[in-house]
Short mmCIF file of C-alpha atoms and ligand atoms in Angstrom, two decimals:
data_model
loop_
_atom_site.label_atom_id
_atom_site.label_comp_id
_atom_site.label_asym_id
_atom_site.label_seq_id
_atom_site.Cartn_x
_atom_site.Cartn_y
_atom_site.Cartn_z
CA MET A 996 10.42 -41.19 -9.87
CA LYS A 997 9.87 -40.14 -13.37
CA GLU A 998 10.34 -36.49 -14.17
CA GLU A 999 6.49 -36.23 -14.81
CA GLU A 1000 5.72 -37.79 -11.51
CA VAL A 1001 8.16 -35.41 -9.64
CA ARG A 1002 6.32 -32.48 -11.34
CA ASN A 1003 2.97 -33.87 -10.22
CA VAL A 1004 4.03 -34.22 -6.54
CA GLN A 1005 5.49 -30.69 -6.62
CA ALA A 1006 2.22 -29.37 -7.97
CA ALA A 1007 0.28 -31.17 -5.31
CA ALA A 1008 2.36 -29.88 -2.54
CA LYS A 1009 2.16 -26.23 -3.82
CA PRO A 1010 -0.17 -24.19 -1.65
CA LEU A 1011 -3.43 -23.04 -3.33
CA GLN A 1012 -3.00 -19.81 -5.22
CA GLY A 1013 -5.23 -16.78 -5.70
CA ILE A 1014 -8.68 -16.45 -3.98
CA PRO A 1015 -9.05 -20.19 -3.13
CA GLY A 1016 -5.64 -20.05 -1.35
CA ARG A 1017 -6.66 -16.91 0.59
CA LEU A 1018 -9.96 -18.60 1.62
CA ALA A 1019 -8.08 -21.67 2.80
CA ARG A 1020 -5.54 -19.54 4.71
CA LEU A 1021 -8.38 -17.61 6.41
CA ARG A 1022 -10.38 -20.69 7.34
CA SER A 1023 -7.25 -22.29 8.88
CA GLU A 1024 -7.19 -19.39 11.28
CA PHE A 1025 -10.86 -19.79 12.42
CA PRO A 1026 -10.12 -22.17 15.39
CA ALA A 1027 -7.40 -19.94 16.75
CA LEU A 1028 -9.71 -16.88 16.38
CA GLY A 1029 -12.59 -18.77 17.95
CA ILE A 1030 -14.91 -18.02 15.16
CA ASP A 1031 -16.86 -20.07 12.66
CA ALA A 1032 -17.44 -17.23 10.18
CA LEU A 1033 -15.90 -13.78 9.40
CA LEU A 1034 -17.91 -10.81 8.06
CA ILE A 1035 -15.59 -8.62 5.88
CA THR A 1036 -16.67 -5.03 5.70
CA HIS A 1037 -13.44 -3.18 4.85
CA GLY A 1038 -13.10 -2.37 1.15
CA PRO A 1039 -9.40 -3.39 0.49
CA ASN A 1040 -10.01 -6.62 2.44
CA ARG A 1041 -13.16 -7.38 0.55
CA HIS A 1042 -11.22 -6.81 -2.64
CA TYR A 1043 -8.41 -9.09 -1.45
CA MET A 1044 -10.64 -12.00 -0.39
CA THR A 1045 -13.12 -11.88 -3.23
CA GLY A 1046 -11.40 -10.20 -6.33
CA PHE A 1047 -14.41 -7.80 -6.44
CA THR A 1048 -13.35 -4.30 -6.92
CA GLY A 1049 -16.68 -2.48 -6.46
CA SER A 1050 -17.03 0.09 -3.66
CA ALA A 1051 -19.93 -1.50 -1.75
CA GLY A 1052 -20.79 -4.83 -0.23
CA MET A 1053 -19.74 -7.38 2.43
CA ALA A 1054 -18.32 -10.86 2.33
CA LEU A 1055 -19.28 -13.56 4.60
CA ILE A 1056 -16.94 -16.46 4.84
CA THR A 1057 -18.04 -19.48 6.73
CA GLU A 1058 -16.18 -22.86 7.07
CA GLU A 1059 -17.93 -24.19 3.95
CA GLY A 1060 -19.31 -21.16 2.18
CA ALA A 1061 -18.43 -17.81 0.77
CA VAL A 1062 -21.00 -15.20 -0.05
CA LEU A 1063 -20.59 -11.75 -1.46
CA VAL A 1064 -23.53 -9.41 -0.63
CA THR A 1065 -23.67 -6.30 -2.71
CA ASP A 1066 -26.40 -3.96 -4.21
CA PHE A 1067 -28.12 -3.82 -7.56
CA ARG A 1068 -25.33 -1.67 -9.29
CA TYR A 1069 -22.79 -4.27 -8.73
CA MET A 1070 -24.47 -7.59 -9.48
CA MET A 1071 -22.96 -8.23 -12.82
CA GLN A 1072 -19.47 -7.01 -11.89
CA ALA A 1073 -19.42 -8.98 -8.69
CA LYS A 1074 -20.46 -12.26 -10.40
CA ASP A 1075 -17.72 -11.72 -12.95
CA GLN A 1076 -15.00 -10.80 -10.59
CA ALA A 1077 -15.83 -13.18 -7.78
CA PRO A 1078 -16.50 -16.58 -9.28
CA GLU A 1079 -15.54 -18.39 -6.04
CA TYR A 1080 -18.40 -16.63 -4.29
CA SER A 1081 -22.09 -16.87 -4.39
CA VAL A 1082 -23.26 -13.32 -5.13
CA ILE A 1083 -26.43 -12.04 -3.41
CA GLN A 1084 -28.21 -8.78 -3.84
CA HIS A 1085 -29.18 -7.19 -0.55
CA GLU A 1086 -32.39 -5.67 0.62
CA VAL A 1087 -32.59 -2.14 1.76
CA GLN A 1088 -30.69 -2.96 4.83
CA ILE A 1089 -27.72 -5.04 4.13
CA PHE A 1090 -27.56 -6.55 7.63
CA ARG A 1091 -31.02 -8.14 7.20
CA THR A 1092 -29.57 -10.02 4.27
CA VAL A 1093 -26.48 -10.91 6.26
CA ALA A 1094 -28.70 -12.11 9.10
CA ALA A 1095 -30.61 -14.45 6.90
CA LEU A 1096 -27.33 -15.88 5.61
CA THR A 1097 -25.77 -16.53 9.05
CA GLY A 1098 -29.03 -18.06 10.17
CA LYS A 1099 -29.04 -20.45 7.17
CA SER A 1100 -25.34 -21.45 7.63
CA GLY A 1101 -25.65 -22.07 11.38
CA VAL A 1102 -23.01 -19.48 12.42
CA HIS A 1103 -22.60 -19.30 16.16
CA ARG A 1104 -19.53 -17.10 16.55
CA LEU A 1105 -19.29 -14.38 13.94
CA GLY A 1106 -15.99 -12.54 13.60
CA LEU A 1107 -16.21 -8.84 12.92
CA GLU A 1108 -13.44 -6.54 11.70
CA SER A 1109 -13.56 -4.46 14.81
CA ARG A 1110 -11.21 -1.73 13.38
CA HIS A 1111 -13.67 -1.16 10.52
CA VAL A 1112 -17.08 -1.52 11.98
CA SER A 1113 -18.61 1.71 13.33
CA LEU A 1114 -20.70 1.88 16.48
CA GLN A 1115 -23.81 2.48 14.29
CA GLN A 1116 -23.14 -0.49 12.13
CA SER A 1117 -22.44 -2.62 15.11
CA GLY A 1118 -25.82 -1.61 16.53
CA GLN A 1119 -27.65 -2.36 13.30
CA LEU A 1120 -25.92 -5.68 13.02
CA GLN A 1121 -26.81 -6.80 16.46
CA ALA A 1122 -30.39 -5.76 15.95
CA ALA A 1123 -30.73 -7.64 12.75
CA LEU A 1124 -28.72 -10.78 13.71
CA GLY A 1125 -29.93 -11.24 17.20
CA PRO A 1126 -28.30 -13.51 19.73
CA LEU A 1127 -25.10 -14.50 18.00
CA GLU A 1128 -21.79 -14.27 19.67
CA TYR A 1129 -19.74 -11.49 18.15
CA VAL A 1130 -16.04 -11.80 18.15
CA HIS A 1131 -13.93 -8.78 17.68
CA THR A 1132 -11.00 -9.58 15.42
CA GLU A 1133 -8.18 -7.20 14.43
CA ASP A 1134 -6.07 -7.19 11.18
CA VAL A 1135 -6.87 -10.88 10.29
CA ILE A 1136 -7.08 -10.15 6.60
CA GLU A 1137 -4.41 -7.29 6.81
CA ARG A 1138 -1.97 -10.00 8.05
CA LEU A 1139 -2.77 -12.16 5.21
CA ARG A 1140 -2.14 -9.35 2.81
CA ASP A 1141 1.40 -8.69 4.17
CA VAL A 1142 3.00 -11.30 1.88
CA LYS A 1143 2.15 -10.62 -1.75
CA ASP A 1144 1.73 -13.33 -4.29
CA GLU A 1145 3.11 -13.37 -7.86
CA ASP A 1146 0.06 -11.66 -9.33
CA GLU A 1147 0.17 -8.90 -6.77
CA ILE A 1148 3.86 -8.33 -7.23
CA ARG A 1149 3.37 -8.09 -10.92
CA THR A 1150 0.65 -5.51 -10.56
CA ILE A 1151 2.60 -3.39 -8.01
CA SER A 1152 5.64 -3.48 -10.32
CA GLU A 1153 3.50 -2.23 -13.18
CA ALA A 1154 2.23 0.68 -10.99
CA ALA A 1155 5.89 1.40 -10.06
CA ARG A 1156 6.96 1.45 -13.77
CA MET A 1157 4.10 4.10 -14.31
CA THR A 1158 5.49 6.36 -11.67
CA ASP A 1159 8.92 6.16 -13.24
CA ALA A 1160 7.39 7.17 -16.65
CA ALA A 1161 5.46 10.06 -15.03
CA PHE A 1162 8.55 11.32 -13.24
CA THR A 1163 10.54 11.34 -16.43
CA GLU A 1164 7.69 13.40 -18.15
CA VAL A 1165 7.04 15.88 -15.40
CA LEU A 1166 10.74 17.02 -15.45
CA ASN A 1167 9.87 18.80 -18.70
CA TYR A 1168 7.34 20.96 -16.86
CA ILE A 1169 9.10 21.92 -13.54
CA ARG A 1170 10.40 25.57 -13.64
CA PRO A 1171 9.96 28.85 -11.68
CA GLY A 1172 6.42 30.25 -11.85
CA VAL A 1173 4.68 26.78 -12.16
CA THR A 1174 2.46 26.10 -9.15
CA GLU A 1175 2.91 22.93 -7.04
CA ARG A 1176 -0.84 22.17 -7.83
CA TRP A 1177 -0.11 22.21 -11.58
CA ILE A 1178 2.91 19.82 -11.03
CA ALA A 1179 0.60 17.41 -9.15
CA ALA A 1180 -2.05 17.54 -11.86
CA GLU A 1181 0.60 16.92 -14.48
CA LEU A 1182 1.94 13.81 -12.56
CA GLU A 1183 -1.66 12.42 -12.24
CA TYR A 1184 -2.33 13.08 -15.98
CA GLN A 1185 0.98 11.37 -16.95
CA LEU A 1186 0.17 8.39 -14.76
CA ARG A 1187 -3.19 8.01 -16.47
CA LEU A 1188 -1.60 8.29 -19.92
CA ALA A 1189 0.84 5.51 -18.77
CA GLY A 1190 -2.19 3.35 -18.01
CA ALA A 1191 -3.02 3.87 -14.33
CA ASP A 1192 -6.59 3.85 -13.25
CA SER A 1193 -5.94 6.97 -11.08
CA GLY A 1194 -3.42 8.40 -8.76
CA GLY A 1195 -2.81 6.27 -5.75
CA PHE A 1196 -3.25 9.07 -3.00
CA ALA A 1197 -3.16 12.78 -2.57
CA PHE A 1198 0.15 13.77 -4.04
CA ILE A 1199 2.76 15.77 -2.20
CA VAL A 1200 4.50 18.57 -4.15
CA ALA A 1201 6.42 20.79 -1.73
CA SER A 1202 8.84 23.37 -2.94
CA GLY A 1203 11.31 25.80 -1.25
CA GLU A 1204 10.78 26.09 2.52
CA ARG A 1205 7.57 23.95 2.08
CA SER A 1206 9.91 21.00 1.23
CA ALA A 1207 10.61 20.76 4.96
CA LEU A 1208 6.99 19.62 5.43
CA PRO A 1209 7.22 15.85 5.22
CA HIS A 1210 3.47 15.77 4.13
CA GLY A 1211 3.24 19.06 2.33
CA LEU A 1212 0.34 18.61 -0.11
CA ALA A 1213 0.48 20.41 -3.34
CA SER A 1214 -0.55 24.03 -2.86
CA ASP A 1215 -0.90 27.05 -4.89
CA LYS A 1216 2.70 28.19 -4.28
CA GLU A 1217 4.68 28.94 -7.38
CA ILE A 1218 8.07 27.13 -7.67
CA GLY A 1219 10.86 29.64 -7.04
CA GLN A 1220 14.45 29.98 -8.17
CA ASP A 1221 17.02 27.97 -6.22
CA GLU A 1222 14.47 25.58 -4.55
CA PHE A 1223 14.16 21.92 -3.66
CA VAL A 1224 10.93 20.47 -5.11
CA THR A 1225 9.85 17.22 -3.40
CA MET A 1226 7.33 15.13 -5.17
CA ASP A 1227 5.65 12.06 -3.47
CA PHE A 1228 3.25 10.25 -5.68
CA GLY A 1229 2.07 6.97 -7.05
CA ALA A 1230 -0.25 5.09 -9.32
CA ASN A 1231 -3.37 2.95 -8.72
CA VAL A 1232 -3.42 -0.06 -10.91
CA ARG A 1233 -6.50 -2.31 -10.45
CA GLY A 1234 -6.42 -1.43 -6.75
CA TYR A 1235 -2.72 -1.84 -6.21
CA LEU A 1236 -0.49 1.14 -5.50
CA SER A 1237 3.04 2.45 -5.90
CA ASP A 1238 4.63 5.10 -3.78
CA ILE A 1239 7.71 7.00 -4.91
CA THR A 1240 9.43 10.28 -3.83
CA ARG A 1241 11.98 12.22 -5.66
CA THR A 1242 13.49 15.62 -4.79
CA VAL A 1243 14.86 17.80 -7.62
CA PHE A 1244 16.46 21.22 -7.55
CA VAL A 1245 15.53 24.26 -9.65
CA GLY A 1246 18.35 26.82 -10.01
CA LYS A 1247 21.80 26.64 -8.63
CA PRO A 1248 22.24 24.44 -5.54
CA SER A 1249 24.31 25.62 -2.56
CA GLU A 1250 26.83 23.40 -0.83
CA ARG A 1251 24.36 22.92 1.91
CA HIS A 1252 21.63 21.74 -0.59
CA LYS A 1253 24.17 19.33 -2.09
CA GLU A 1254 25.26 18.01 1.35
CA LEU A 1255 21.60 17.30 2.41
CA TYR A 1256 20.79 15.50 -0.76
CA ALA A 1257 24.02 13.37 -0.66
CA ILE A 1258 23.25 12.25 2.98
CA VAL A 1259 19.65 11.22 2.11
CA LEU A 1260 20.80 9.38 -0.97
CA GLU A 1261 23.44 7.53 1.02
CA ALA A 1262 20.74 6.59 3.51
CA ASN A 1263 18.46 5.35 0.88
CA MET A 1264 21.19 3.24 -0.90
CA LYS A 1265 22.60 1.77 2.25
CA THR A 1266 19.13 0.72 3.37
CA ILE A 1267 18.35 -0.95 0.09
CA ALA A 1268 21.80 -2.72 0.16
CA GLY A 1269 21.22 -3.97 3.74
CA LEU A 1270 17.64 -5.07 3.66
CA ARG A 1271 16.99 -8.86 3.63
CA PRO A 1272 14.61 -11.40 5.08
CA GLY A 1273 14.98 -12.12 8.78
CA LEU A 1274 15.79 -8.50 9.62
CA SER A 1275 13.46 -6.89 12.06
CA GLY A 1276 11.59 -3.69 11.16
CA ARG A 1277 13.76 -1.86 13.69
CA GLU A 1278 17.04 -3.16 12.30
CA GLY A 1279 15.75 -2.09 8.80
CA ASP A 1280 15.00 1.33 10.08
CA SER A 1281 18.38 1.79 11.63
CA LEU A 1282 20.18 1.02 8.31
CA GLY A 1283 19.09 4.41 7.08
CA ARG A 1284 18.59 6.36 10.23
CA ASP A 1285 22.11 5.67 11.44
CA VAL A 1286 23.52 7.22 8.28
CA ILE A 1287 21.48 10.33 8.84
CA ALA A 1288 22.41 10.53 12.51
CA SER A 1289 26.08 10.08 11.77
CA TYR A 1290 25.94 13.40 9.99
CA GLY A 1291 24.14 15.12 12.83
CA TYR A 1292 20.70 15.25 11.27
CA GLY A 1293 19.05 12.48 13.34
CA GLU A 1294 16.61 15.00 14.89
CA GLN A 1295 15.56 16.23 11.40
CA PHE A 1296 14.35 12.70 10.38
CA GLY A 1297 11.21 12.29 12.41
CA HIS A 1298 9.31 9.56 10.62
CA GLY A 1299 9.68 5.88 10.07
CA LEU A 1300 12.10 4.77 7.28
CA GLY A 1301 9.50 2.75 5.32
CA HIS A 1302 6.17 0.98 5.29
CA GLY A 1303 4.37 -1.94 3.64
CA PHE A 1304 1.86 -1.07 0.93
CA GLY A 1305 -0.37 -2.79 -1.72
CA LEU A 1306 -4.14 -2.36 -1.68
CA GLU A 1307 -3.59 0.44 0.78
CA ILE A 1308 -0.82 2.96 0.93
CA HIS A 1309 0.08 2.25 4.54
CA GLU A 1310 -0.10 -1.45 5.46
CA GLN A 1311 1.19 -3.47 8.50
CA VAL A 1312 4.79 -4.03 7.80
CA ARG A 1313 6.91 -1.13 9.05
CA LEU A 1314 10.53 -0.02 9.18
CA SER A 1315 10.56 2.20 12.22
CA ARG A 1316 11.93 2.53 15.66
CA GLU A 1317 8.70 0.97 17.15
CA SER A 1318 8.16 -1.63 14.52
CA LYS A 1319 7.35 -5.21 15.46
CA SER A 1320 7.65 -6.44 11.99
CA VAL A 1321 10.15 -9.11 10.82
CA LEU A 1322 10.94 -9.02 7.11
CA VAL A 1323 10.07 -12.15 4.91
CA PRO A 1324 10.17 -12.71 1.14
CA GLY A 1325 7.06 -11.27 -0.47
CA HIS A 1326 6.95 -8.17 1.70
CA VAL A 1327 6.73 -5.01 -0.47
CA ILE A 1328 7.80 -1.96 1.37
CA THR A 1329 9.06 1.63 0.75
CA VAL A 1330 12.55 2.90 1.74
CA GLU A 1331 12.15 6.64 2.35
CA PRO A 1332 14.81 8.55 4.34
CA GLY A 1333 14.48 12.24 4.56
CA ILE A 1334 15.89 15.37 6.22
CA TYR A 1335 13.61 18.30 6.92
CA ILE A 1336 15.03 21.64 8.10
CA PRO A 1337 12.25 24.31 8.94
CA GLY A 1338 13.02 27.63 7.18
CA PHE A 1339 15.30 26.00 4.78
CA GLY A 1340 13.85 23.01 3.02
CA GLY A 1341 13.97 19.26 2.87
CA VAL A 1342 14.84 16.17 0.82
CA ARG A 1343 13.24 12.78 0.74
CA ILE A 1344 14.08 9.94 -1.68
CA GLU A 1345 11.57 7.03 -1.62
CA ASP A 1346 11.78 3.69 -3.52
CA ASP A 1347 9.65 0.64 -3.49
CA VAL A 1348 11.32 -2.72 -2.84
CA LEU A 1349 10.33 -6.34 -2.74
CA ILE A 1350 11.96 -8.50 -0.08
CA THR A 1351 13.34 -11.61 -1.83
CA ASP A 1352 14.98 -14.88 -0.67
CA ASP A 1353 18.31 -13.20 -0.24
CA GLY A 1354 17.76 -9.36 -0.35
CA VAL A 1355 15.55 -7.02 -2.28
CA LYS A 1356 14.42 -6.37 -5.71
CA VAL A 1357 14.04 -2.56 -6.36
CA LEU A 1358 10.66 -1.96 -8.14
CA THR A 1359 11.17 1.87 -8.87
CA SER A 1360 13.90 2.82 -11.20
CA SER A 1361 13.74 6.63 -11.53
CA PRO A 1362 17.19 8.25 -11.44
CA LYS A 1363 18.36 9.09 -7.90
CA GLU A 1364 21.40 11.39 -8.48
CA MET A 1365 20.48 15.05 -7.82
CA ILE A 1366 18.58 16.36 -10.83
CA VAL A 1367 19.27 20.25 -11.30
CA LEU A 1368 16.72 21.90 -13.59
ZN1 ZN B 2416 5.37 8.29 -0.59
ZN1 ZN B 2417 5.62 6.13 1.56
#
């Protein structure tokens, strides 16, 4: 074969990318799910399947068609962002419009995202659509979202770089007397300056004894002398998030502070060195958990070691003791060991990694050695 022909064959064999690829993969699951259409109501799933980033609307995907139903405010944006879809403006009651569409397309078995449809919506839907068969599906799109494509990885990497930039900047402001809330605001401000659309979630800034709270949201507490300050934050870039934690020390650390920090850092680094495709979520979890347990702090590490993220901050893939995940290339997950000692304080060090063909690529590059301010 000539070189050009070889290239053509490769191109033909390559699975469809982007939205057309996602539609094809979803439709290939219809027979196994026992449906001939899926109604997507969950925002991040709608974004993933259509490209539309607005906050309202539903997508109806049938074997042949793809319709995005939204309201007046979003018509122009939806047409622009979702060219693979026919975009329809709904009446006062969105389900009436959906009913007309399912009738027209001869849908018999309509899949619903049961995790995301409220009892009220389900009642309205059945009143409007009448005698269809409703099939409760769970996590269909969420599972498609687990493996990220090149575009998604690029966007998440961008979000990770912005968190690194914000961390570098915020170090200039952390000192005794500054409130946690102020630090959280500064982080968000720096993320925006770096190009983020917003912060990715409610930031954790927890200092002193509060750093023993794994989810200590930023409070009015002032940072004191000789305290850990744990910051867990991330950016939202075109809907995709990053999620990083760094713990710094203000003042003069004791031997115990240094010991805790060194153990968590070792757990973080050993996990990153050991993660690879084929590993189960439980095996991944024990890479870091065993390090912490070997120093006698197993009881003080009460959460999972990591989680998938992307359009949402917690997605399906988990590194934990109960995880059913198996890592494959394209998974994007956090690695976030921690030790939390009530009445003393805590340390967490969280990075974002991409599972590659033979290991991981670390997407966050903020320094990890103990920073003393
Ligand atoms: Zn985090
Ligand atoms: Zn996290």
